[in-house]
Coordinates of C-alpha atoms in Angstrom, one line a residue:
M1 CA 5.2 74.8 -33.2
A2 CA 8.4 74.4 -31.1
E3 CA 11.3 72.8 -32.8
E4 CA 12.0 69.3 -31.4
K5 CA 15.5 68.8 -30.2
A6 CA 17.6 66.3 -32.1
E7 CA 20.9 64.7 -31.3
E8 CA 23.5 62.8 -33.4
L9 CA 22.6 59.2 -33.9
S10 CA 24.7 56.9 -31.7
Q11 CA 26.2 53.6 -32.7
R12 CA 23.8 51.9 -30.4
D13 CA 20.7 53.5 -31.8
M14 CA 21.4 52.8 -35.5
W15 CA 20.7 49.1 -35.1
A16 CA 17.0 49.2 -34.7
T17 CA 14.2 51.4 -36.0
E18 CA 11.1 52.3 -34.0
Y19 CA 9.2 49.4 -35.7
D20 CA 11.5 46.6 -34.5
G21 CA 9.5 44.4 -32.2
F22 CA 6.3 46.5 -32.8
G23 CA 4.2 44.4 -35.1
S24 CA 0.6 44.4 -34.1
C25 CA -1.6 44.1 -37.1
E26 CA -4.1 46.7 -35.8
E27 CA -1.9 49.4 -34.4
R28 CA -2.5 53.1 -35.1
T29 CA 0.3 55.3 -36.2
P30 CA 0.7 58.1 -33.6
L31 CA -0.3 61.5 -35.0
R32 CA 2.2 64.2 -35.4
Q33 CA 1.5 67.7 -34.1
D34 CA 1.4 69.1 -37.7
E35 CA -1.2 66.6 -39.1
T36 CA -4.9 66.6 -39.1
P37 CA -6.4 63.8 -36.9
R38 CA -8.7 61.3 -38.6
E39 CA -11.6 60.4 -36.3
D40 CA -13.1 57.9 -38.7
D41 CA -12.4 54.4 -37.4
R42 CA -13.4 53.0 -40.7
L43 CA -9.9 53.7 -42.0
I44 CA -8.5 51.2 -39.4
Y45 CA -8.3 47.5 -40.4
P46 CA -5.9 44.6 -40.0
R47 CA -2.8 44.7 -42.2
L48 CA -1.1 41.9 -44.2
V49 CA 2.4 43.1 -43.5
R50 CA 3.1 44.2 -39.9
R51 CA 5.2 47.2 -39.0
D52 CA 8.2 45.1 -38.2
G53 CA 8.2 43.5 -41.7
E54 CA 6.7 40.2 -40.7
S55 CA 3.4 39.0 -42.1
S56 CA 0.1 38.6 -40.2
V57 CA -0.6 35.2 -41.7
K58 CA -1.3 32.3 -39.4
L59 CA -1.5 28.7 -40.7
Y60 CA -4.0 26.2 -39.3
D61 CA -4.2 22.5 -40.0
Q62 CA -5.7 19.3 -38.5
R63 CA -2.7 17.0 -39.0
N64 CA 0.5 16.8 -37.0
R65 CA 3.4 17.6 -39.4
S66 CA 6.2 16.9 -36.9
S67 CA 7.9 13.5 -36.5
C68 CA 11.0 12.6 -34.5
C69 CA 11.7 9.7 -36.9
K70 CA 12.2 11.8 -40.0
P71 CA 15.8 12.4 -41.1
Y72 CA 15.3 16.1 -41.7
T73 CA 14.1 16.8 -38.2
L74 CA 17.5 17.7 -36.9
S75 CA 17.9 20.2 -39.8
A76 CA 14.5 21.7 -39.1
M77 CA 15.3 21.9 -35.4
F78 CA 18.6 23.7 -36.2
H79 CA 16.8 26.3 -38.4
T80 CA 14.1 26.8 -35.8
M81 CA 16.7 27.5 -33.1
L82 CA 18.3 30.1 -35.4
T83 CA 15.3 32.4 -34.9
M84 CA 14.4 31.3 -31.3
P85 CA 14.4 34.0 -28.6
T86 CA 17.8 34.3 -26.9
W87 CA 16.5 33.4 -23.4
Q88 CA 15.0 30.1 -24.8
L89 CA 18.3 29.3 -26.5
V90 CA 20.3 29.9 -23.4
C91 CA 18.0 27.6 -21.4
L92 CA 18.4 24.9 -24.0
F93 CA 22.1 25.3 -24.0
I94 CA 22.4 24.8 -20.3
L95 CA 19.8 22.0 -20.3
S96 CA 21.6 20.0 -23.0
F97 CA 24.8 19.9 -21.0
V98 CA 23.1 19.2 -17.6
V99 CA 21.1 16.3 -19.1
S100 CA 24.3 14.9 -20.6
F101 CA 26.2 15.1 -17.3
L102 CA 23.3 13.5 -15.4
F103 CA 22.8 10.7 -18.0
F104 CA 26.4 9.6 -18.2
G105 CA 26.9 10.3 -14.5
F106 CA 24.2 7.8 -13.5
M107 CA 25.5 5.3 -16.1
V108 CA 29.1 5.5 -14.6
Y109 CA 27.7 5.4 -11.1
I110 CA 25.6 2.2 -11.8
E111 CA 28.6 0.6 -13.6
D112 CA 31.0 1.4 -10.8
Q113 CA 28.6 -0.1 -8.2
S114 CA 29.0 -3.5 -9.8
S115 CA 32.6 -3.6 -11.0
N116 CA 34.5 -0.7 -9.3
D117 CA 36.4 0.1 -12.5
V118 CA 37.1 3.8 -11.6
H119 CA 39.9 4.8 -9.2
N120 CA 39.0 7.0 -6.2
L121 CA 35.3 7.1 -7.1
D122 CA 34.2 5.4 -3.8
S123 CA 30.6 4.8 -5.1
D124 CA 29.6 8.4 -4.3
L125 CA 27.0 9.9 -6.7
S126 CA 28.2 13.5 -6.4
T127 CA 31.8 12.5 -7.0
T128 CA 30.7 10.5 -10.0
L129 CA 28.7 13.4 -11.5
F130 CA 31.7 15.8 -11.1
Y131 CA 34.0 13.1 -12.5
V132 CA 31.8 12.8 -15.6
A133 CA 31.6 16.6 -15.9
Y134 CA 35.3 17.0 -15.7
T135 CA 35.8 14.3 -18.3
M136 CA 33.2 15.7 -20.8
T137 CA 34.7 19.2 -20.5
T138 CA 38.2 17.7 -21.1
V139 CA 39.4 19.2 -17.7
G140 CA 40.4 15.9 -16.1
Y141 CA 42.1 16.7 -12.8
G142 CA 43.7 13.3 -12.6
D143 CA 42.7 12.2 -9.2
T144 CA 39.9 10.0 -10.6
Y145 CA 40.5 7.8 -13.6
P146 CA 39.5 4.4 -15.1
K147 CA 41.4 1.3 -13.7
N148 CA 41.0 -0.8 -16.8
S149 CA 39.6 -0.8 -20.4
A150 CA 36.1 -1.6 -19.3
G151 CA 36.0 1.5 -17.1
S152 CA 37.1 3.7 -20.1
I153 CA 34.1 2.8 -22.3
L154 CA 31.5 5.1 -20.7
P155 CA 33.9 8.1 -20.3
L156 CA 34.9 7.7 -23.9
L157 CA 31.2 7.8 -25.1
A158 CA 30.6 10.8 -22.8
V159 CA 33.5 12.7 -24.5
L160 CA 32.2 11.8 -28.0
C161 CA 28.8 13.1 -27.0
Q162 CA 30.3 16.2 -25.7
I163 CA 32.2 16.8 -28.9
A164 CA 29.0 16.4 -30.8
W165 CA 27.3 19.0 -28.6
V166 CA 30.2 21.5 -28.9
V167 CA 30.1 21.2 -32.7
F168 CA 26.3 21.7 -32.8
W169 CA 26.3 24.7 -30.5
S170 CA 29.4 26.3 -32.1
G171 CA 27.7 26.1 -35.5
L172 CA 24.4 27.4 -34.1
I173 CA 26.0 30.4 -32.3
A174 CA 28.1 31.3 -35.3
A175 CA 25.1 31.1 -37.6
R176 CA 23.0 33.3 -35.3
F177 CA 25.8 35.9 -35.4
M178 CA 25.6 35.8 -39.2
I179 CA 21.8 36.1 -39.5
P180 CA 21.2 39.3 -41.6
A181 CA 17.7 40.0 -40.0
P182 CA 19.0 42.6 -37.5
L183 CA 20.7 44.4 -40.3
A184 CA 17.4 44.8 -42.1
H185 CA 16.1 47.0 -39.2
T186 CA 18.8 49.5 -39.9
L187 CA 16.7 50.7 -42.8
L188 CA 14.0 53.2 -41.7
Y189 CA 10.7 53.6 -43.6
S190 CA 8.6 56.7 -43.2
S191 CA 5.6 56.0 -41.0
R192 CA 3.3 57.7 -43.6
A193 CA 3.0 57.9 -47.3
V194 CA 1.7 60.8 -49.4
V195 CA -0.1 61.4 -52.6
L196 CA 0.5 64.7 -54.4
S197 CA 0.6 66.5 -57.7
T198 CA 4.0 67.3 -59.3
Q199 CA 4.8 69.6 -62.1
L200 CA 7.2 68.1 -64.7
V201 CA 9.6 70.8 -65.9
R202 CA 10.5 69.3 -69.3
N203 CA 6.9 69.3 -70.7
Q204 CA 5.0 71.4 -68.1
R205 CA 2.7 68.4 -67.4
S206 CA 1.2 67.8 -64.0
I207 CA 1.2 64.2 -62.7
R208 CA 0.0 62.5 -59.5
Q209 CA 2.5 60.5 -57.5
F210 CA 2.5 58.2 -54.5
R211 CA 5.6 58.7 -52.3
C212 CA 7.1 57.1 -49.2
R213 CA 10.7 57.4 -48.2
I214 CA 13.5 55.5 -46.6
V215 CA 16.9 56.2 -45.1
N216 CA 19.8 54.0 -44.0
L217 CA 20.6 54.4 -40.3
R218 CA 24.0 52.7 -40.7
N219 CA 24.9 55.4 -43.2
Q220 CA 28.6 54.4 -43.5
H221 CA 27.7 51.0 -44.8
P222 CA 24.9 51.3 -47.4
W223 CA 23.4 48.2 -48.9
V224 CA 24.8 47.0 -52.2
H225 CA 23.0 45.5 -55.2
T226 CA 19.8 47.0 -53.9
S227 CA 16.4 46.6 -55.6
I228 CA 13.0 48.0 -54.7
V229 CA 9.6 46.4 -55.5
M230 CA 6.2 48.0 -54.8
Y231 CA 2.8 46.5 -55.2
Y232 CA -0.8 46.9 -54.2
A233 CA -2.5 44.1 -52.3
S234 CA -6.3 43.8 -51.9
F235 CA -8.6 41.2 -50.6
D236 CA -11.5 39.8 -52.7
Y237 CA -14.3 38.9 -50.3
Q238 CA -16.3 37.1 -53.0
H239 CA -13.6 34.7 -53.9
A240 CA -11.8 34.8 -50.5
R241 CA -8.3 35.5 -52.0
F242 CA -5.7 38.3 -52.3
S243 CA -4.9 40.1 -55.4
F244 CA -1.5 41.7 -56.0
K245 CA -0.9 44.4 -58.6
P246 CA 2.6 45.8 -59.4
M247 CA 3.3 49.5 -58.9
P248 CA 6.3 50.5 -61.1
I249 CA 8.8 52.8 -59.3
D250 CA 10.3 55.8 -61.1
N251 CA 13.7 56.3 -59.4
T252 CA 15.3 52.9 -59.0
N253 CA 18.2 53.3 -61.4
F254 CA 20.3 54.7 -58.6
L255 CA 19.8 54.8 -54.8
F256 CA 21.8 56.9 -52.4
M257 CA 20.7 55.4 -49.1
D258 CA 22.6 57.7 -46.7
L259 CA 20.1 60.5 -47.5
P260 CA 16.3 60.3 -47.2
W261 CA 15.2 58.7 -50.5
D262 CA 11.7 59.1 -51.9
I263 CA 10.3 56.0 -53.4
T264 CA 8.0 57.4 -56.1
H265 CA 5.2 55.7 -58.1
E266 CA 3.4 57.7 -60.9
I267 CA -0.3 57.3 -60.7
S268 CA -1.0 56.9 -64.4
S269 CA -4.1 55.4 -66.0
E270 CA -2.5 51.9 -65.6
S271 CA -1.7 52.3 -61.9
P272 CA -3.9 50.3 -59.5
L273 CA -4.3 53.6 -57.6
A274 CA -5.7 55.6 -60.5
E275 CA -9.4 54.9 -59.8
L276 CA -9.0 54.2 -56.1
S277 CA -9.9 56.4 -53.1
L278 CA -9.2 55.9 -49.4
E279 CA -12.8 54.7 -48.8
Q280 CA -12.5 52.2 -51.6
M281 CA -9.1 51.1 -50.3
V282 CA -10.7 50.4 -46.9
A283 CA -13.5 48.3 -48.6
Q284 CA -10.8 46.2 -50.3
R285 CA -8.5 46.0 -47.2
G286 CA -6.0 47.5 -49.5
E287 CA -2.3 47.8 -48.6
I288 CA 0.6 49.2 -50.5
I289 CA 3.6 47.0 -49.8
V290 CA 7.2 48.1 -50.4
E291 CA 10.1 45.6 -50.4
V292 CA 13.8 46.7 -50.4
E293 CA 16.3 43.9 -51.0
G294 CA 20.0 44.0 -51.1
H295 CA 23.3 42.7 -49.6
D296 CA 25.3 43.8 -46.6
P297 CA 28.6 45.3 -47.8
I298 CA 30.6 43.7 -45.0
T299 CA 29.4 40.1 -44.9
G300 CA 27.7 39.8 -48.3
N301 CA 24.5 38.4 -46.6
G302 CA 21.3 39.0 -48.4
I303 CA 18.9 41.4 -46.7
K304 CA 15.2 42.0 -47.3
L305 CA 12.8 44.4 -45.5
R306 CA 9.1 44.8 -46.2
F307 CA 6.9 47.6 -45.1
S308 CA 3.3 48.5 -45.9
Y309 CA 0.9 51.4 -45.9
V310 CA -2.9 51.1 -45.2
A311 CA -5.5 53.7 -45.8
S312 CA -5.0 55.4 -42.4
E313 CA -1.3 56.0 -43.2
I314 CA -1.7 57.5 -46.7
F315 CA -2.3 61.3 -46.7
N316 CA -3.8 62.6 -49.9
D317 CA -2.4 66.0 -51.1
H318 CA 0.3 66.1 -48.5
T319 CA 4.1 66.5 -48.9
F320 CA 7.0 65.4 -46.7
F321 CA 8.9 67.9 -44.4
D322 CA 12.4 68.8 -45.5
C323 CA 14.8 67.0 -43.1
V324 CA 18.2 67.7 -44.8
A325 CA 20.3 70.7 -43.7
V326 CA 23.7 72.0 -44.7
E327 CA 26.6 72.4 -42.3
N328 CA 30.1 73.7 -42.8
D329 CA 31.6 70.2 -42.8
G330 CA 28.8 68.3 -44.5
Y331 CA 25.1 67.6 -44.3
V332 CA 22.7 66.7 -41.5
V333 CA 19.6 64.6 -41.7
N334 CA 17.1 65.5 -38.9
L335 CA 15.2 62.3 -38.3
V336 CA 12.7 64.2 -36.1
N337 CA 11.2 65.5 -39.3
F338 CA 11.6 62.3 -41.3
H339 CA 8.1 61.1 -40.7
K340 CA 6.3 64.4 -40.8
T341 CA 4.1 65.6 -43.5
Q342 CA 2.3 68.9 -44.3
S343 CA -1.0 69.4 -46.0
L344 CA -1.3 71.1 -49.4
C345 CA -5.0 71.7 -48.7
R346 CA -6.2 75.3 -48.0
G347 CA -9.2 74.4 -45.8
Q348 CA -10.9 71.8 -43.7
E349 CA -13.4 71.0 -46.5
D350 CA -10.6 70.0 -48.8
R351 CA -9.2 67.7 -46.0
A352 CA -12.5 66.1 -45.4
A353 CA -13.0 65.5 -49.2
S354 CA -9.7 63.7 -49.5
L355 CA -11.2 60.5 -48.1
S356 CA -13.5 60.1 -51.1
T357 CA -11.2 61.7 -53.7
K358 CA -9.5 59.2 -56.0
F359 CA -5.7 59.1 -55.8
G360 CA -5.5 59.8 -59.5
S361 CA -7.2 63.2 -59.2
S362 CA -6.6 66.3 -57.0
H363 CA -9.1 68.5 -55.2
V364 CA -6.3 71.0 -54.2
K365 CA -6.8 74.5 -55.5
Y366 CA -3.2 75.6 -55.2
A367 CA -0.2 73.3 -54.8
L368 CA 2.8 74.8 -53.0
G369 CA 5.4 76.1 -55.4
H370 CA 3.3 75.3 -58.5
K371 CA 0.5 77.0 -60.5
K372 CA -3.1 76.2 -60.1
I373 CA -4.1 72.5 -60.6
D374 CA -7.5 71.9 -62.1
D375 CA -10.0 69.6 -60.4

């Protein structure tokens, strides 16, 4: 197989993984050239956690929970606008000022029609609208101004309204810049997970492990105070509810995120994967969910990114490609090989059998680099 060309990651490309904005709950992971295709569509089913980290849960209700009279509506609107698409926010920004200009412009125009309290307005609507706009934006050219105190009331109210808008939008724009959600997408999960047998050196014991891996694309600024949680989610059709079982992780005492880091779970007798096969996982709509939580080292904002693996993305008796190389001045991580896996199976029969084989046992006759593993 030809070597895929890789280039150094640019500053622009490190701010989003290939999953950002790609969250369909039924998407198929594209197959790599080195992996065996799975033609069985029974391995495909909707997922609980989408590829972009969001959940696939939708809420339905018969009652209307919104009310313009409730005191917390403004706060709810502020937090809703924090996550609003940028084009919608820009439209609302322009609309808020245009509506204010038109409202106070018509008010001043009507008031001037009856009392003529503004100098050089001449009862012209366009001149009035520009006068109000200049006043609210604190430009004030000076050629148009109130003649008396009565004519100053509406311009003063317009200025106060404008100050309120400026405070609101300044806080909203600053808060959007501080949202840590984009930082979460600088953490890249492997698109596949593997289950394999590993030989322990200290006691010559063979164990089964579930592995996925992560790497920090913004490698000069690794997350701080990082913690990792893994659990198995399954759906109980009889009681119509989800069940969540913890999957302890072996290597969380330290985490060097600048290098590809394997998140490892030992499939012991207490593991929810011990008596589980891919076929059984499909029947339960099973999903292995991984959550990495930490803080940005620059702003201190909390960051959390979820990822999940369904049956079609777990490869039994496979291992990850090596993607770290040595150079004279340091080390290179080739992300082209980051998602790739290679089979430990010797033949097609073993690959086909992996669908019904339980994760806690192996059907591989010879594991790479290790002695024979019994069935």
